[in-house]
PDB file of C-alpha atoms in Angstrom:
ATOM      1  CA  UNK A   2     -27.523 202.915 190.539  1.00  0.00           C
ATOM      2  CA  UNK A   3     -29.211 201.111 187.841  1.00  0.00           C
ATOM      3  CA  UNK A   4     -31.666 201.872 185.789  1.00  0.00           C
ATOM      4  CA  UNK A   5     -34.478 199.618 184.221  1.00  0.00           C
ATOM      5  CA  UNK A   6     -36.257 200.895 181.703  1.00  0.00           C
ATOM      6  CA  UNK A   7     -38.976 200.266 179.289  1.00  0.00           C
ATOM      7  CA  UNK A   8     -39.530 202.757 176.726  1.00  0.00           C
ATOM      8  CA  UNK A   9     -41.435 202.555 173.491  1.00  0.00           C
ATOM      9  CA  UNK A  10     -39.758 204.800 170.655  1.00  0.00           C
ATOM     10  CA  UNK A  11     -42.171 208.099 169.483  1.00  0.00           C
ATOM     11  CA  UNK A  12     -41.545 206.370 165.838  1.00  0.00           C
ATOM     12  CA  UNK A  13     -44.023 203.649 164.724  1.00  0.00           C
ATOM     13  CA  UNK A  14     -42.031 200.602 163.609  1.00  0.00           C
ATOM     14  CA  UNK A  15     -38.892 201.271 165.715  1.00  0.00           C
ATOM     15  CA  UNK A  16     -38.017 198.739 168.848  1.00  0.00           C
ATOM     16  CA  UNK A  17     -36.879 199.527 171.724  1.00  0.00           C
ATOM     17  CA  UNK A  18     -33.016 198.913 170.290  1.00  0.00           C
ATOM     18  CA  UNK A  19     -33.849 202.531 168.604  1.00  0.00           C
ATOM     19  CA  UNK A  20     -34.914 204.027 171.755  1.00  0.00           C
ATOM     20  CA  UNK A  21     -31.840 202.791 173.579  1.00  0.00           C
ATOM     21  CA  UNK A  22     -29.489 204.511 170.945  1.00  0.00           C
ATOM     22  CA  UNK A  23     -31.449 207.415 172.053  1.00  0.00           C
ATOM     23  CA  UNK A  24     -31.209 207.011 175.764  1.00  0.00           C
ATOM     24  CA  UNK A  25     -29.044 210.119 177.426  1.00  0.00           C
ATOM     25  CA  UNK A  26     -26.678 208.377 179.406  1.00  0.00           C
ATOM     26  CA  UNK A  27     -23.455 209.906 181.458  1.00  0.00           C
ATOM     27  CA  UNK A  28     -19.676 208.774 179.897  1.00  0.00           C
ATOM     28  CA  UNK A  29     -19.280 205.302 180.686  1.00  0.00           C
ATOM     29  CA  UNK A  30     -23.044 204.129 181.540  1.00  0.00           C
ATOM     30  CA  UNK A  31     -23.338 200.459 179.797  1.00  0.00           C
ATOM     31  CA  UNK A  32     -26.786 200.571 177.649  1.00  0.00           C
ATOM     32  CA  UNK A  33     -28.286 197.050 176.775  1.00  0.00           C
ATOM     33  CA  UNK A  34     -31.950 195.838 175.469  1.00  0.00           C
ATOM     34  CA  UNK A  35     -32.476 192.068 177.331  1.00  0.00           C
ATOM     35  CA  UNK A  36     -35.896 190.848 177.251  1.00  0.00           C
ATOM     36  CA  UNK A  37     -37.874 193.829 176.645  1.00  0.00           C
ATOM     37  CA  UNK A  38     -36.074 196.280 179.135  1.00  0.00           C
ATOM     38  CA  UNK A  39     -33.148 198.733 178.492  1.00  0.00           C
ATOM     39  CA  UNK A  40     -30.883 198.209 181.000  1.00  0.00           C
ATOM     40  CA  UNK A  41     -28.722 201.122 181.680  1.00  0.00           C
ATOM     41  CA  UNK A  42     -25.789 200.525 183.936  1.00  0.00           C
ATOM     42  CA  UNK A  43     -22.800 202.717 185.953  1.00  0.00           C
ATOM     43  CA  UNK A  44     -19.250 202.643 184.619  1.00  0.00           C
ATOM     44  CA  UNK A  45     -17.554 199.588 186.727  1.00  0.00           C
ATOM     45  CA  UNK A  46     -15.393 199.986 189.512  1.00  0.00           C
ATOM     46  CA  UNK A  47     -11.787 199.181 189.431  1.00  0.00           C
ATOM     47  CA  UNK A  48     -12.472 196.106 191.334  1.00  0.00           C
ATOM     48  CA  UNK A  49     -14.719 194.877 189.113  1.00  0.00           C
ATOM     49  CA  UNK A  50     -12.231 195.398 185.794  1.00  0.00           C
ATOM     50  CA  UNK A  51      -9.956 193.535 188.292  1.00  0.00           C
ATOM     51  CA  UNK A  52     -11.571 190.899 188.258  1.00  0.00           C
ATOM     52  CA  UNK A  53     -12.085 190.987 184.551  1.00  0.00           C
ATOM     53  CA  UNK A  54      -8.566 191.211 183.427  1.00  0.00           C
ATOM     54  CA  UNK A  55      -7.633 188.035 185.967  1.00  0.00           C
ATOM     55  CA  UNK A  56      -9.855 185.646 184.100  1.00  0.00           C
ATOM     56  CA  UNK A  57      -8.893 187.672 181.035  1.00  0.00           C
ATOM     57  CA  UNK A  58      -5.420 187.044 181.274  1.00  0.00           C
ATOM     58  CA  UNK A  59      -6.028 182.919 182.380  1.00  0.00           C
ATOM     59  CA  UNK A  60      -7.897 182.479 179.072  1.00  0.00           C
ATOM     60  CA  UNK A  61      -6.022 184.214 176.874  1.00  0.00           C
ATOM     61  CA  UNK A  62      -3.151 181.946 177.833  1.00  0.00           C
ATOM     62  CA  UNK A  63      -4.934 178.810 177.763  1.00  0.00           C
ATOM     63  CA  UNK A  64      -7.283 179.463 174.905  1.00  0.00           C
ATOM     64  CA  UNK A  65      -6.276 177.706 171.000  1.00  0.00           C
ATOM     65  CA  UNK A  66      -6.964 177.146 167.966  1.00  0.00           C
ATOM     66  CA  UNK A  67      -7.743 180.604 167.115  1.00  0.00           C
ATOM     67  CA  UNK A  68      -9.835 181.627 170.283  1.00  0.00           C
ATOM     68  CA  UNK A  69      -9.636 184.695 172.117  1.00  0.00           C
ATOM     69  CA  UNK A  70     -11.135 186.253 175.019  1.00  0.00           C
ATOM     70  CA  UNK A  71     -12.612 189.530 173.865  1.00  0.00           C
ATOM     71  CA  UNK A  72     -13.951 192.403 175.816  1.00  0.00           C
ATOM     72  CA  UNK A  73     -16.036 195.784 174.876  1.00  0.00           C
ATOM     73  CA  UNK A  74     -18.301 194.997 171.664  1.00  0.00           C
ATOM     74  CA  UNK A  75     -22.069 194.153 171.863  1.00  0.00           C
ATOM     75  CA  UNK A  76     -23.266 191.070 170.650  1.00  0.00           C
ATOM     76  CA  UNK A  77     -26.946 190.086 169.766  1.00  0.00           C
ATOM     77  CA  UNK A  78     -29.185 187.496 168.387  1.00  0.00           C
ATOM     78  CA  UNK A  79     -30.161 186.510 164.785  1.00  0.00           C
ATOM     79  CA  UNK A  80     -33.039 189.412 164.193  1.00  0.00           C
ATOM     80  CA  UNK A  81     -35.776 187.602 163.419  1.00  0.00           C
ATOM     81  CA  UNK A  82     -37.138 187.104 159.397  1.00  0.00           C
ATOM     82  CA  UNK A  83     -37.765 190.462 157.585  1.00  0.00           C
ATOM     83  CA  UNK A  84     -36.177 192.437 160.723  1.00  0.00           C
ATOM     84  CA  UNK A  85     -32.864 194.499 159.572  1.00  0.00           C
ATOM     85  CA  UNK A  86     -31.526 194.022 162.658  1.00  0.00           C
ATOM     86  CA  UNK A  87     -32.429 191.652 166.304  1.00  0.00           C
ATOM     87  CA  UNK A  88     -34.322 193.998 169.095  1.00  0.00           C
ATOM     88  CA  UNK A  89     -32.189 192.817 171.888  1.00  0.00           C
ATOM     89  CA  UNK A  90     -28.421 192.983 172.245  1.00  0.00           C
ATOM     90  CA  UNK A  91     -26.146 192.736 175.118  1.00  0.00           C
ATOM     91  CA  UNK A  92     -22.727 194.066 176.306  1.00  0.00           C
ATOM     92  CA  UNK A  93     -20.534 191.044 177.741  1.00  0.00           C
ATOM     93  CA  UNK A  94     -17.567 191.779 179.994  1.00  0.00           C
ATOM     94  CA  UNK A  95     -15.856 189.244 178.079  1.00  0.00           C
ATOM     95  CA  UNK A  96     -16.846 186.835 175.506  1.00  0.00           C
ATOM     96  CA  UNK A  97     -15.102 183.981 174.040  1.00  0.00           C
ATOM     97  CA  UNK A  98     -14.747 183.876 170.263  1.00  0.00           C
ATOM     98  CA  UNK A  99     -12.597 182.839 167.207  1.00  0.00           C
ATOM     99  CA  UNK A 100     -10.388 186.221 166.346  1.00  0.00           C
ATOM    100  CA  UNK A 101     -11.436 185.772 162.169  1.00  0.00           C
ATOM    101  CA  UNK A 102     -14.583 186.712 164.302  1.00  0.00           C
ATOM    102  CA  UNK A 103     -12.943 190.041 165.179  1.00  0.00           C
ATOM    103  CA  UNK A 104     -11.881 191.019 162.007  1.00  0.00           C
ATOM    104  CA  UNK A 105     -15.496 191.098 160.138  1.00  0.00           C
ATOM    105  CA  UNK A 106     -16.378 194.545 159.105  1.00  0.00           C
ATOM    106  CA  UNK A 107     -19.838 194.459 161.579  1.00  0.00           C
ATOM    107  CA  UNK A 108     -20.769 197.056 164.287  1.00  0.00           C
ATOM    108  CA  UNK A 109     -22.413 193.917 166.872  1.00  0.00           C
ATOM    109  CA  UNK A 110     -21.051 190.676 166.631  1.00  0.00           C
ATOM    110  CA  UNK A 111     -23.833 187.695 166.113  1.00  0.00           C
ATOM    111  CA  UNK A 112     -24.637 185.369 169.291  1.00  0.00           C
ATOM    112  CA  UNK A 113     -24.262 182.055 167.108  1.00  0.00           C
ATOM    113  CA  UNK A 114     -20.033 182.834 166.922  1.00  0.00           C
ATOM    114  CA  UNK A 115     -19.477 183.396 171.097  1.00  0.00           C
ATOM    115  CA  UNK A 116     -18.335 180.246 172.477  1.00  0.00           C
ATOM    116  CA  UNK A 117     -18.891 181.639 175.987  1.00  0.00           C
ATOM    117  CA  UNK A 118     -20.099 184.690 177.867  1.00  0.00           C
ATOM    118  CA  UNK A 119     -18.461 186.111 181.555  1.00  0.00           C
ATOM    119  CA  UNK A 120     -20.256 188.767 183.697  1.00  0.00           C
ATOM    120  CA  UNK A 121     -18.700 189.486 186.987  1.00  0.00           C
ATOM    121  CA  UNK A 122     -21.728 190.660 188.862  1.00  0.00           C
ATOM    122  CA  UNK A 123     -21.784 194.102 189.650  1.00  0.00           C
ATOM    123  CA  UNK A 124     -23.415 195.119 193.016  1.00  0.00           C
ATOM    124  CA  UNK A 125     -26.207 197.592 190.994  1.00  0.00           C
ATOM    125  CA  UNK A 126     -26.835 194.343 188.688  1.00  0.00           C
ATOM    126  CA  UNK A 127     -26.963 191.394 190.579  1.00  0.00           C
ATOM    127  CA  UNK A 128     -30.434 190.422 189.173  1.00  0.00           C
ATOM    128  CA  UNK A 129     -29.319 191.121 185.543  1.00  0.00           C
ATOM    129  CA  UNK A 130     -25.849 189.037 185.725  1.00  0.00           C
ATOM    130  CA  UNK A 131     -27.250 186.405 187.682  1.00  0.00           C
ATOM    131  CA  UNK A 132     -31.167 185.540 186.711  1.00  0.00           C
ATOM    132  CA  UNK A 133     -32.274 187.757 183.354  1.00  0.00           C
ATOM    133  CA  UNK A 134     -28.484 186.894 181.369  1.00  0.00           C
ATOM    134  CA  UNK A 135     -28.970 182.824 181.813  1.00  0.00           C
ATOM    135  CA  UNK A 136     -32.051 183.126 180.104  1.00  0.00           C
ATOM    136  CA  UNK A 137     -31.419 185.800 177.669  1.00  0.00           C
ATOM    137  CA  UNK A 138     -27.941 183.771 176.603  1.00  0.00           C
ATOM    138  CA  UNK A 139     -29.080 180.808 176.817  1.00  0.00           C
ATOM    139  CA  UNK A 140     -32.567 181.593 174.079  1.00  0.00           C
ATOM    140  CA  UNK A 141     -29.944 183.354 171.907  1.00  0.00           C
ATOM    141  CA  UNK A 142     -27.746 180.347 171.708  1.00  0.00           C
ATOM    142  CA  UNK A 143     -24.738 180.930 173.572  1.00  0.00           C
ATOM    143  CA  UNK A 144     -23.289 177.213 175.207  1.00  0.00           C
ATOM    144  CA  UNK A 145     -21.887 178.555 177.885  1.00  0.00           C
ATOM    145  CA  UNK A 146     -22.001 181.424 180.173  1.00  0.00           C
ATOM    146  CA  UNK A 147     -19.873 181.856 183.509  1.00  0.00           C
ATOM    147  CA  UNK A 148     -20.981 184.457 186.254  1.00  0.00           C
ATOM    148  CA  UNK A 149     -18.229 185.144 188.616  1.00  0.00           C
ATOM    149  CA  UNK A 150     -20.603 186.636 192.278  1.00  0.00           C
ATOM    150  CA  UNK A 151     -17.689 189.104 194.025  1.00  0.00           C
ATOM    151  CA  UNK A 152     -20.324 190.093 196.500  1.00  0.00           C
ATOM    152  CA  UNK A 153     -20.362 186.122 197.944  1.00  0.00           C
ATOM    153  CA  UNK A 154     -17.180 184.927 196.312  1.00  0.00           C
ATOM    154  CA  UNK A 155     -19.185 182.839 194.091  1.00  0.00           C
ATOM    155  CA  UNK A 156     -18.969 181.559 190.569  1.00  0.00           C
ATOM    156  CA  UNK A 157     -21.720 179.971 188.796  1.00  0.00           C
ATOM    157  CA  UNK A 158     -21.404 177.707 185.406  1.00  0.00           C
ATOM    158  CA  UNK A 159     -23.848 177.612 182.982  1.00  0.00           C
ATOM    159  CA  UNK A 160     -23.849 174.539 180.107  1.00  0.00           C
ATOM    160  CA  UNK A 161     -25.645 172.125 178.806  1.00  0.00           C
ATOM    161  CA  UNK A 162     -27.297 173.776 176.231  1.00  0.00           C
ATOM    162  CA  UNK A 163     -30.913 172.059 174.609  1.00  0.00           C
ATOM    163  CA  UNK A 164     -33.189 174.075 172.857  1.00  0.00           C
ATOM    164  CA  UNK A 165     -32.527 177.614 174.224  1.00  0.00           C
ATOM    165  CA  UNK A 166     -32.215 176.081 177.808  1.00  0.00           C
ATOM    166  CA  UNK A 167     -29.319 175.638 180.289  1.00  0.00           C
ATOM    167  CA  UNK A 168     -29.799 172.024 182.037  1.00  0.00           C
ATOM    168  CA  UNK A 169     -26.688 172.302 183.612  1.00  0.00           C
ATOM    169  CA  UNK A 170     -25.704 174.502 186.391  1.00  0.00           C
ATOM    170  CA  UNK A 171     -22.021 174.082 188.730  1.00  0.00           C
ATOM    171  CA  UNK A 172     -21.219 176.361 191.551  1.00  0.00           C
ATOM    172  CA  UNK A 173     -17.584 176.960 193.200  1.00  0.00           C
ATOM    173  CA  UNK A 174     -16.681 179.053 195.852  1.00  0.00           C
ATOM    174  CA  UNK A 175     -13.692 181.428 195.512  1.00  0.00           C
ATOM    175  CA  UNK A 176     -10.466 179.771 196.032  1.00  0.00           C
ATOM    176  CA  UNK A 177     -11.240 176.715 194.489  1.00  0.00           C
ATOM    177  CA  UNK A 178     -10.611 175.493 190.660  1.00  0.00           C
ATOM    178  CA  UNK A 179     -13.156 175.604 187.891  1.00  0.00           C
ATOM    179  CA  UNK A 180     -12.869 173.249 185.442  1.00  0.00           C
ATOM    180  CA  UNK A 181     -14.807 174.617 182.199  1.00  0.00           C
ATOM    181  CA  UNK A 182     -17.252 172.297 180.419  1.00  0.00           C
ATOM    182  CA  UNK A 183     -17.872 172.693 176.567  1.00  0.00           C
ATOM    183  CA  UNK A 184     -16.930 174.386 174.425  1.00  0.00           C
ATOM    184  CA  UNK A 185     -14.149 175.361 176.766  1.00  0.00           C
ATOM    185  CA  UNK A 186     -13.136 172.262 178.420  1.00  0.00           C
ATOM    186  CA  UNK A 187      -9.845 171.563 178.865  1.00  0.00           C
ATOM    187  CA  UNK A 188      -9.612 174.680 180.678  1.00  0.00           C
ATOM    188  CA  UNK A 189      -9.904 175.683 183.988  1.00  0.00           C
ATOM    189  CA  UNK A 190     -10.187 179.040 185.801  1.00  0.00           C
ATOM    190  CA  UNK A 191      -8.496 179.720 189.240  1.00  0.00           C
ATOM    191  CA  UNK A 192     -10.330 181.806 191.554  1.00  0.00           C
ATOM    192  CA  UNK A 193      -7.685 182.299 194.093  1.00  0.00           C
ATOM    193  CA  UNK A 194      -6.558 185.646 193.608  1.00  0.00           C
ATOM    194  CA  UNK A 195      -9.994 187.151 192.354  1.00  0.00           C
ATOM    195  CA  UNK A 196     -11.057 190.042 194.759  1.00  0.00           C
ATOM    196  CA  UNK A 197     -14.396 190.029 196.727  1.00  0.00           C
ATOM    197  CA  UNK A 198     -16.071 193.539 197.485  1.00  0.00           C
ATOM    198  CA  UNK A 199     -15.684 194.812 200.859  1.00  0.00           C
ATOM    199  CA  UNK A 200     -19.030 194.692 203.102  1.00  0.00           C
ATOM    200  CA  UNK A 201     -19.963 191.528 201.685  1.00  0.00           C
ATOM    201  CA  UNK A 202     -20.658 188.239 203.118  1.00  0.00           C
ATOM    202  CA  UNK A 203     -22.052 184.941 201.861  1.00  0.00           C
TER     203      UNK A 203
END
């Protein structure tokens, strides 16, 4: 089950980033602030990491000139002028970005150096991955952002980035090839052997 929640921190000043660092949570639960909710999400399924590692492994192949698929760290706007630190901050299941990237001594990387974000939709989340993370990615700056649908066996593209917008949206079924636009292009995913959750249709 997921949880969406919108708590105000006790302390005056503090945004709701503080009051997710405070929000009791079981081993594993994902915590993320998106547009003014805290987000609090189960540990995912094998099936799900399955699907991680396939598209994973495909761009971690085909990725150059210093580029790396990267999974596990939180990334998060520019905070906004005289804030120490951005209110909002997300937790990818993988995110494209050069590996110097990697190696700067910061706890949350900034949006402005992710060349691409991937959520495969989780079936507690399918709101989150699929209408709130467009948006949310998109205002922060992030040029493109692939959501891979197990529930349908669906992926949707997100590009065309102009002024904190995405005017470009592709869909492909499962099975077929998807051809990445920028930054990524030259590279195409195969969807052929990612899995599909049982009890789903679409």
């Amino acid at each position: 089950m997921t949880m969406e929640l919108c708590e105000r921190p006790e302390r005056p000043g503090a945004g709701l980033r503080a009051a997710a660092e405070h929000v009791d949570v079981p081993e594993g639960y994902k915590v993320e602030v998106l547009g003014g909710t805290i987000y609090v999400t189960p540990a995912p399924t094998p099936l799900h990491n399955l699907a991680v590692e396939i598209v994973y492994d495909q761009l971690r192949d085909a990725l150059r000139d210093g580029r790396r698929p990267h999974a596990g760290s939180s990334v998060a706007p520019e905070p906004e002028p005289g804030e120490p630190e951005a209110s909002e901050y997300a937790i990818p299941d993988l995110m494209v970005v050069d590996r110097k990237e990697l190696l700067r001594p910061r706890p949350i990387l900034p949006a402005a150096v992710v060349d691409a974000a991937v959520e495969v939709v989780s079936p507690s989340t399918p709101r989150k991955d699929r209408e709130v993370l467009p948006e949310v990615y998109a205002r922060w700056g992030i040029p493109l952002y692939i959501v891979i649908d197990p529930r349908c066996g669906a992926v949707a593209v997100h590009s065309g980035l102009v002024e904190g917008e995405f005017r470009l949206k592709s869909a492909y079924r499962f099975s077929e090839a998807v051809p990445l636009p920028p930054p990524l292009e030259g590279i195409t995913v195969d969807t052929s052997e990612l899995p599909r959750y049982p009890g789903h249709w679409g």
